[in-house]
Amino acid sequence: QVQLVESGGGLVQAGGSLRLSCAASGRRFSSLAMGWFRQAPGKEREFVAAINWSGNSISYKVSVKGRFTISRDNAKNTLYLQMNSLKPEDTAVYYCNANPPSTSPWESWGQGTQVTVSS
């Protein structure tokens, strides 16, 4: 089966760092634009960052720009999100998927990884 598995979340203090990983199954990962998304309690899932298939085109949500870095390793079918200078408002469940999600070859979203930032 094809699937997305996020990992690397945790509880950190404001100003701390986390590195999230997304392991994606399937043979077409290297041809897909990918993104990170997050959902905080009571809020809709929102876009965080995206990267095209080759890594030469990257975009970020304005509020994370300069703090987060998205990257990918196509040889490992893995997407990363390095998160520095974390803020309490970054607290959310983080998900990966194709970007835009409507292009996703996977059957469903993964279960995500919880990021909690304390003040």
N, CA and C atoms as an extended XYZ file, in Angstrom:
357
Properties=species:S:1:pos:R:3:atomname:S:1:resname:S:1:resid:I:1 pbc="F F F"
N         0.825       -1.175        0.000 N   GLN     1
C         0.000        0.000        0.000 CA  GLN     1
C         0.877        1.250        0.000 C   GLN     1
N         0.329        2.320       -0.495 N   VAL     2
C         1.030        3.596       -0.458 CA  VAL     2
C         0.532        4.375        0.753 C   VAL     2
N         1.435        5.072        1.396 N   GLN     3
C         1.069        5.794        2.595 CA  GLN     3
C         2.079        6.893        2.905 C   GLN     3
N         1.676        7.737        3.843 N   LEU     4
C         2.504        8.817        4.342 CA  LEU     4
C         2.646        8.661        5.844 C   LEU     4
N         3.864        8.718        6.340 N   VAL     5
C         4.114        8.545        7.762 CA  VAL     5
C         4.965        9.698        8.256 C   VAL     5
N         4.365       10.533        9.094 N   GLU     6
C         5.061       11.675        9.667 CA  GLU     6
C         5.672       11.305       11.014 C   GLU     6
N         6.797       11.899       11.321 N   SER     7
C         7.451       11.647       12.591 CA  SER     7
C         8.301       12.847       12.976 C   SER     7
N         8.768       12.849       14.205 N   GLY     8
C         9.683       13.877       14.661 CA  GLY     8
C         9.077       14.943       15.548 C   GLY     8
N         7.770       14.917       15.727 N   GLY     9
C         7.138       15.894       16.581 CA  GLY     9
C         7.463       15.652       18.041 C   GLY     9
N         7.052       16.593       18.865 N   GLY    10
C         7.303       16.472       20.287 CA  GLY    10
C         6.944       17.733       21.017 C   GLY    10
N         7.314       17.773       22.271 N   LEU    11
C         7.076       18.922       23.134 CA  LEU    11
C         8.376       19.685       23.314 C   LEU    11
N         8.358       20.948       22.953 N   VAL    12
C         9.546       21.787       23.102 CA  VAL    12
C         9.156       23.136       23.674 C   VAL    12
N        10.119       23.807       24.245 N   GLN    13
C         9.902       25.155       24.740 CA  GLN    13
C        10.019       26.159       23.605 C   GLN    13
N         9.364       27.292       23.778 N   ALA    14
C         9.477       28.356       22.787 CA  ALA    14
C        10.943       28.665       22.528 C   ALA    14
N        11.263       28.839       21.256 N   GLY    15
C        12.635       29.077       20.858 CA  GLY    15
C        13.393       27.823       20.494 C   GLY    15
N        12.816       26.685       20.773 N   GLY    16
C        13.464       25.423       20.475 CA  GLY    16
C        13.292       25.001       19.032 C   GLY    16
N        13.815       23.822       18.730 N   SER    17
C        13.808       23.318       17.360 CA  SER    17
C        13.324       21.883       17.310 C   SER    17
N        12.745       21.536       16.179 N   LEU    18
C        12.366       20.168       15.872 CA  LEU    18
C        12.607       19.930       14.396 C   LEU    18
N        12.872       18.689       14.054 N   ARG    19
C        12.984       18.308       12.653 CA  ARG    19
C        11.974       17.214       12.370 C   ARG    19
N        11.025       17.518       11.518 N   LEU    20
C        10.009       16.563       11.144 CA  LEU    20
C        10.426       15.799        9.896 C   LEU    20
N        10.013       14.555        9.837 N   SER    21
C        10.263       13.731        8.670 CA  SER    21
C         8.960       13.156        8.161 C   SER    21
N         8.897       12.941        6.883 N   CYS    22
C         7.742       12.334        6.238 CA  CYS    22
C         8.253       11.253        5.312 C   CYS    22
N         7.934       10.021        5.639 N   ALA    23
C         8.297        8.894        4.792 CA  ALA    23
C         7.129        8.583        3.878 C   ALA    23
N         7.370        8.637        2.595 N   ALA    24
C         6.321        8.441        1.604 CA  ALA    24
C         6.587        7.180        0.808 C   ALA    24
N         5.573        6.370        0.673 N   SER    25
C         5.702        5.171       -0.139 CA  SER    25
C         5.341        5.473       -1.586 C   SER    25
N         5.776        4.597       -2.469 N   GLY    26
C         5.428        4.742       -3.870 CA  GLY    26
C         6.601        5.131       -4.738 C   GLY    26
N         6.444        4.885       -6.001 N   ARG    27
C         7.519        5.103       -6.954 CA  ARG    27
C         7.545        6.500       -7.549 C   ARG    27
N         6.512        7.280       -7.353 N   ARG    28
C         6.424        8.581       -7.998 CA  ARG    28
C         6.773        9.756       -7.108 C   ARG    28
N         7.281        9.489       -5.907 N   PHE    29
C         7.614       10.562       -4.983 CA  PHE    29
C         8.521       11.607       -5.633 C   PHE    29
N         9.518       11.140       -6.350 N   SER    30
C        10.509       12.049       -6.905 CA  SER    30
C         9.952       12.982       -7.965 C   SER    30
N         8.764       12.696       -8.468 N   SER    31
C         8.154       13.541       -9.484 CA  SER    31
C         7.097       14.481       -8.923 C   SER    31
N         6.854       14.417       -7.631 N   LEU    32
C         5.761       15.156       -7.014 CA  LEU    32
C         6.229       16.371       -6.237 C   LEU    32
N         5.505       17.451       -6.388 N   ALA    33
C         5.647       18.554       -5.448 CA  ALA    33
C         5.046       18.105       -4.119 C   ALA    33
N         5.698       18.438       -3.030 N   MET    34
C         5.259       18.010       -1.709 CA  MET    34
C         5.117       19.211       -0.790 C   MET    34
N         4.351       19.011        0.259 N   GLY    35
C         4.155       20.093        1.198 CA  GLY    35
C         3.932       19.612        2.612 C   GLY    35
N         4.107       20.537        3.537 N   TRP    36
C         3.748       20.341        4.927 CA  TRP    36
C         2.525       21.189        5.238 C   TRP    36
N         1.640       20.627        6.023 N   PHE    37
C         0.405       21.275        6.427 CA  PHE    37
C         0.238       21.060        7.925 C   PHE    37
N        -0.534       21.895        8.559 N   ARG    38
C        -0.747       21.708        9.985 CA  ARG    38
C        -2.174       22.070       10.367 C   ARG    38
N        -2.608       21.489       11.467 N   GLN    39
C        -3.939       21.752       11.962 CA  GLN    39
C        -3.892       21.907       13.470 C   GLN    39
N        -4.259       23.076       13.932 N   ALA    40
C        -4.342       23.356       15.353 CA  ALA    40
C        -5.754       23.054       15.836 C   ALA    40
N        -5.926       22.808       17.128 N   PRO    41
C        -7.257       22.509       17.657 CA  PRO    41
C        -8.262       23.601       17.307 C   PRO    41
N        -9.399       23.187       16.792 N   GLY    42
C       -10.450       24.125       16.459 CA  GLY    42
C       -10.234       24.916       15.187 C   GLY    42
N        -9.183       24.611       14.459 N   LYS    43
C        -8.889       25.349       13.239 CA  LYS    43
C        -8.809       24.417       12.038 C   LYS    43
N        -8.919       25.001       10.871 N   GLU    44
C        -8.780       24.241        9.640 CA  GLU    44
C        -7.316       23.933        9.372 C   GLU    44
N        -7.091       22.871        8.634 N   ARG    45
C        -5.741       22.545        8.216 CA  ARG    45
C        -5.219       23.648        7.299 C   ARG    45
N        -3.977       24.036        7.498 N   GLU    46
C        -3.414       25.121        6.722 CA  GLU    46
C        -2.075       24.734        6.108 C   GLU    46
N        -1.757       25.406        5.051 N   PHE    47
C        -0.486       25.234        4.363 CA  PHE    47
C         0.646       25.794        5.201 C   PHE    47
N         1.763       25.094        5.229 N   VAL    48
C         2.944       25.551        5.941 CA  VAL    48
C         4.106       25.802        4.988 C   VAL    48
N         4.419       24.821        4.157 N   ALA    49
C         5.563       24.939        3.267 CA  ALA    49
C         5.414       23.956        2.129 C   ALA    49
N         6.053       24.246        1.006 N   ALA    50
C         5.998       23.354       -0.143 CA  ALA    50
C         7.319       23.359       -0.876 C   ALA    50
N         7.562       22.278       -1.592 N   ILE    51
C         8.782       22.124       -2.359 CA  ILE    51
C         8.459       21.335       -3.618 C   ILE    51
N         8.988       21.778       -4.737 N   ASN    52
C         8.712       21.064       -5.972 CA  ASN    52
C         9.561       19.804       -6.063 C   ASN    52
N         9.397       19.088       -7.146 N   TRP    53
C        10.018       17.767       -7.247 CA  TRP    53
C        11.536       17.805       -7.136 C   TRP    53
N        12.157       18.841       -7.665 N   SER    54
C        13.613       18.917       -7.690 CA  SER    54
C        14.194       19.707       -6.522 C   SER    54
N        13.337       20.426       -5.799 N   GLY    55
C        13.809       21.239       -4.695 CA  GLY    55
C        14.241       22.634       -5.076 C   GLY    55
N        14.048       23.016       -6.324 N   ASN    56
C        14.472       24.343       -6.755 CA  ASN    56
C        13.371       25.393       -6.663 C   ASN    56
N        12.206       25.000       -6.164 N   SER    57
C        11.120       25.943       -5.955 CA  SER    57
C        10.499       25.650       -4.602 C   SER    57
N        10.557       26.617       -3.709 N   ILE    58
C        10.112       26.441       -2.331 CA  ILE    58
C         9.246       27.621       -1.925 C   ILE    58
N         8.228       27.352       -1.147 N   SER    59
C         7.389       28.419       -0.629 CA  SER    59
C         7.012       28.124        0.813 C   SER    59
N         6.697       29.186        1.553 N   TYR    60
C         6.359       29.067        2.959 CA  TYR    60
C         5.178       29.951        3.319 C   TYR    60
N         4.455       29.515        4.314 N   LYS    61
C         3.505       30.392        4.967 CA  LYS    61
C         4.302       31.564        5.542 C   LYS    61
N         3.771       32.753        5.425 N   VAL    62
C         4.508       33.939        5.827 CA  VAL    62
C         4.986       33.853        7.276 C   VAL    62
N         4.159       33.351        8.156 N   SER    63
C         4.484       33.346        9.574 CA  SER    63
C         5.619       32.392        9.946 C   SER    63
N         5.982       31.477        9.057 N   VAL    64
C         7.079       30.557        9.357 CA  VAL    64
C         8.330       30.856        8.547 C   VAL    64
N         8.224       31.747        7.600 N   LYS    65
C         9.353       32.056        6.739 CA  LYS    65
C        10.508       32.603        7.566 C   LYS    65
N        11.691       32.069        7.313 N   GLY    66
C        12.862       32.455        8.076 CA  GLY    66
C        13.108       31.585        9.282 C   GLY    66
N        12.114       30.809        9.674 N   ARG    67
C        12.251       29.914       10.815 CA  ARG    67
C        12.227       28.447       10.409 C   ARG    67
N        11.427       28.125        9.398 N   PHE    68
C        11.274       26.749        8.942 CA  PHE    68
C        11.995       26.558        7.622 C   PHE    68
N        12.495       25.350        7.415 N   THR    69
C        13.134       25.002        6.156 CA  THR    69
C        12.618       23.656        5.679 C   THR    69
N        12.054       23.639        4.496 N   ILE    70
C        11.575       22.397        3.914 CA  ILE    70
C        12.650       21.845        2.981 C   ILE    70
N        12.797       20.537        2.977 N   SER    71
C        13.751       19.892        2.096 CA  SER    71
C        13.265       18.486        1.784 C   SER    71
N        13.919       17.853        0.838 N   ARG    72
C        13.521       16.491        0.484 CA  ARG    72
C        14.727       15.696        0.046 C   ARG    72
N        14.619       14.392        0.196 N   ASP    73
C        15.626       13.460       -0.278 CA  ASP    73
C        14.892       12.447       -1.143 C   ASP    73
N        14.935       12.656       -2.430 N   ASN    74
C        14.180       11.792       -3.333 CA  ASN    74
C        14.688       10.356       -3.330 C   ASN    74
N        15.977       10.172       -3.077 N   ALA    75
C        16.524        8.829       -3.020 CA  ALA    75
C        15.953        8.036       -1.857 C   ALA    75
N        15.508        8.740       -0.822 N   LYS    76
C        14.945        8.098        0.359 CA  LYS    76
C        13.439        8.237        0.460 C   LYS    76
N        12.819        8.846       -0.537 N   ASN    77
C        11.376        9.101       -0.489 CA  ASN    77
C        10.976        9.784        0.812 C   ASN    77
N        11.747       10.794        1.184 N   THR    78
C        11.530       11.439        2.467 CA  THR    78
C        11.485       12.956        2.325 C   THR    78
N        10.546       13.553        3.018 N   LEU    79
C        10.379       14.996        3.092 CA  LEU    79
C        10.710       15.438        4.512 C   LEU    79
N        11.321       16.594        4.637 N   TYR    80
C        11.728       17.094        5.945 CA  TYR    80
C        11.201       18.500        6.187 C   TYR    80
N        11.052       18.826        7.450 N   LEU    81
C        10.764       20.195        7.842 CA  LEU    81
C        11.588       20.515        9.075 C   LEU    81
N        12.600       21.331        8.897 N   GLN    82
C        13.397       21.811       10.015 CA  GLN    82
C        12.712       23.038       10.585 C   GLN    82
N        12.369       22.988       11.845 N   MET    83
C        11.646       24.066       12.495 CA  MET    83
C        12.508       24.643       13.607 C   MET    83
N        12.870       25.889       13.461 N   ASN    84
C        13.666       26.593       14.451 CA  ASN    84
C        12.862       27.747       15.034 C   ASN    84
N        13.339       28.264       16.145 N   SER    85
C        12.692       29.404       16.795 CA  SER    85
C        11.196       29.187       16.948 C   SER    85
N        10.841       28.028       17.428 N   LEU    86
C         9.436       27.667       17.530 CA  LEU    86
C         8.685       28.572       18.500 C   LEU    86
N         7.439       28.811       18.144 N   LYS    87
C         6.558       29.659       18.925 CA  LYS    87
C         5.334       28.861       19.361 C   LYS    87
N         4.692       29.259       20.449 N   PRO    88
C         3.488       28.535       20.870 CA  PRO    88
C         2.433       28.431       19.773 C   PRO    88
N         2.328       29.427       18.927 N   GLU    89
C         1.346       29.383       17.859 CA  GLU    89
C         1.681       28.369       16.768 C   GLU    89
N         2.861       27.767       16.828 N   ASP    90
C         3.196       26.679       15.918 CA  ASP    90
C         2.620       25.348       16.376 C   ASP    90
N         2.054       25.324       17.557 N   THR    91
C         1.481       24.098       18.087 CA  THR    91
C         0.367       23.596       17.178 C   THR    91
N         0.497       22.367       16.726 N   ALA    92
C        -0.466       21.783       15.803 CA  ALA    92
C        -0.041       20.362       15.491 C   ALA    92
N        -0.920       19.649       14.820 N   VAL    93
C        -0.548       18.383       14.221 CA  VAL    93
C        -0.054       18.680       12.814 C   VAL    93
N         1.118       18.196       12.496 N   TYR    94
C         1.737       18.465       11.206 CA  TYR    94
C         1.604       17.265       10.287 C   TYR    94
N         1.214       17.541        9.052 N   TYR    95
C         0.992       16.517        8.050 CA  TYR    95
C         1.810       16.812        6.801 C   TYR    95
N         2.163       15.781        6.091 N   CYS    96
C         2.756       15.946        4.778 CA  CYS    96
C         1.812       15.384        3.730 C   CYS    96
N         1.974       15.850        2.516 N   ASN    97
C         1.192       15.344        1.400 CA  ASN    97
C         1.741       15.956        0.126 C   ASN    97
N         1.218       15.505       -0.988 N   ALA    98
C         1.506       16.184       -2.227 CA  ALA    98
C         0.987       17.616       -2.140 C   ALA    98
N         1.573       18.488       -2.933 N   ASN    99
C         1.112       19.869       -2.971 CA  ASN    99
C         0.837       20.270       -4.420 C   ASN    99
N        -0.391       20.662       -4.688 N   PRO   100
C        -1.520       20.720       -3.777 CA  PRO   100
C        -2.043       19.325       -3.435 C   PRO   100
N        -2.721       19.176       -2.307 N   PRO   101
C        -3.205       17.846       -1.901 CA  PRO   101
C        -4.115       17.199       -2.933 C   PRO   101
N        -4.771       17.980       -3.760 N   SER   102
C        -5.643       17.410       -4.779 CA  SER   102
C        -4.884       16.566       -5.794 C   SER   102
N        -3.572       16.734       -5.871 N   THR   103
C        -2.752       15.955       -6.795 CA  THR   103
C        -2.195       14.690       -6.159 C   THR   103
N        -2.516       14.453       -4.904 N   SER   104
C        -1.913       13.358       -4.156 CA  SER   104
C        -2.242       11.994       -4.747 C   SER   104
N        -1.225       11.144       -4.920 N   PRO   105
C        -1.486        9.767       -5.330 CA  PRO   105
C        -1.800        8.845       -4.163 C   PRO   105
N        -1.690        9.367       -2.952 N   TRP   106
C        -1.958        8.540       -1.776 CA  TRP   106
C        -3.437        8.561       -1.434 C   TRP   106
N        -3.879        7.468       -0.844 N   GLU   107
C        -5.307        7.286       -0.599 CA  GLU   107
C        -5.840        8.194        0.498 C   GLU   107
N        -4.994        8.563        1.426 N   SER   108
C        -5.443        9.378        2.538 CA  SER   108
C        -4.275       10.150        3.137 C   SER   108
N        -4.603       11.110        3.970 N   TRP   109
C        -3.598       11.785        4.769 CA  TRP   109
C        -3.039       10.813        5.802 C   TRP   109
N        -1.804       11.051        6.199 N   GLY   110
C        -1.246       10.296        7.295 CA  GLY   110
C        -1.861       10.735        8.605 C   GLY   110
N        -1.413       10.139        9.701 N   GLN   111
C        -1.965       10.513       10.994 CA  GLN   111
C        -1.315       11.759       11.572 C   GLN   111
N        -0.263       12.227       10.958 N   GLY   112
C         0.388       13.445       11.397 CA  GLY   112
C         1.285       13.231       12.593 C   GLY   112
N         2.016       14.286       12.939 N   THR   113
C         2.862       14.240       14.121 CA  THR   113
C         2.620       15.507       14.936 C   THR   113
N         2.420       15.330       16.223 N   GLN   114
C         2.057       16.435       17.102 CA  GLN   114
C         3.276       17.268       17.461 C   GLN   114
N         3.151       18.559       17.273 N   VAL   115
C         4.159       19.519       17.708 CA  VAL   115
C         3.520       20.417       18.749 C   VAL   115
N         4.098       20.439       19.924 N   THR   116
C         3.589       21.277       20.998 CA  THR   116
C         4.710       22.181       21.486 C   THR   116
N         4.461       23.467       21.468 N   VAL   117
C         5.461       24.448       21.870 CA  VAL   117
C         4.943       25.183       23.099 C   VAL   117
N         5.656       25.071       24.188 N   SER   118
C         5.267       25.722       25.423 CA  SER   118
C         5.982       27.052       25.573 C   SER   118
N         5.341       27.973       26.264 N   SER   119
C         5.919       29.287       26.474 CA  SER   119
C         6.734       29.337       27.743 C   SER   119
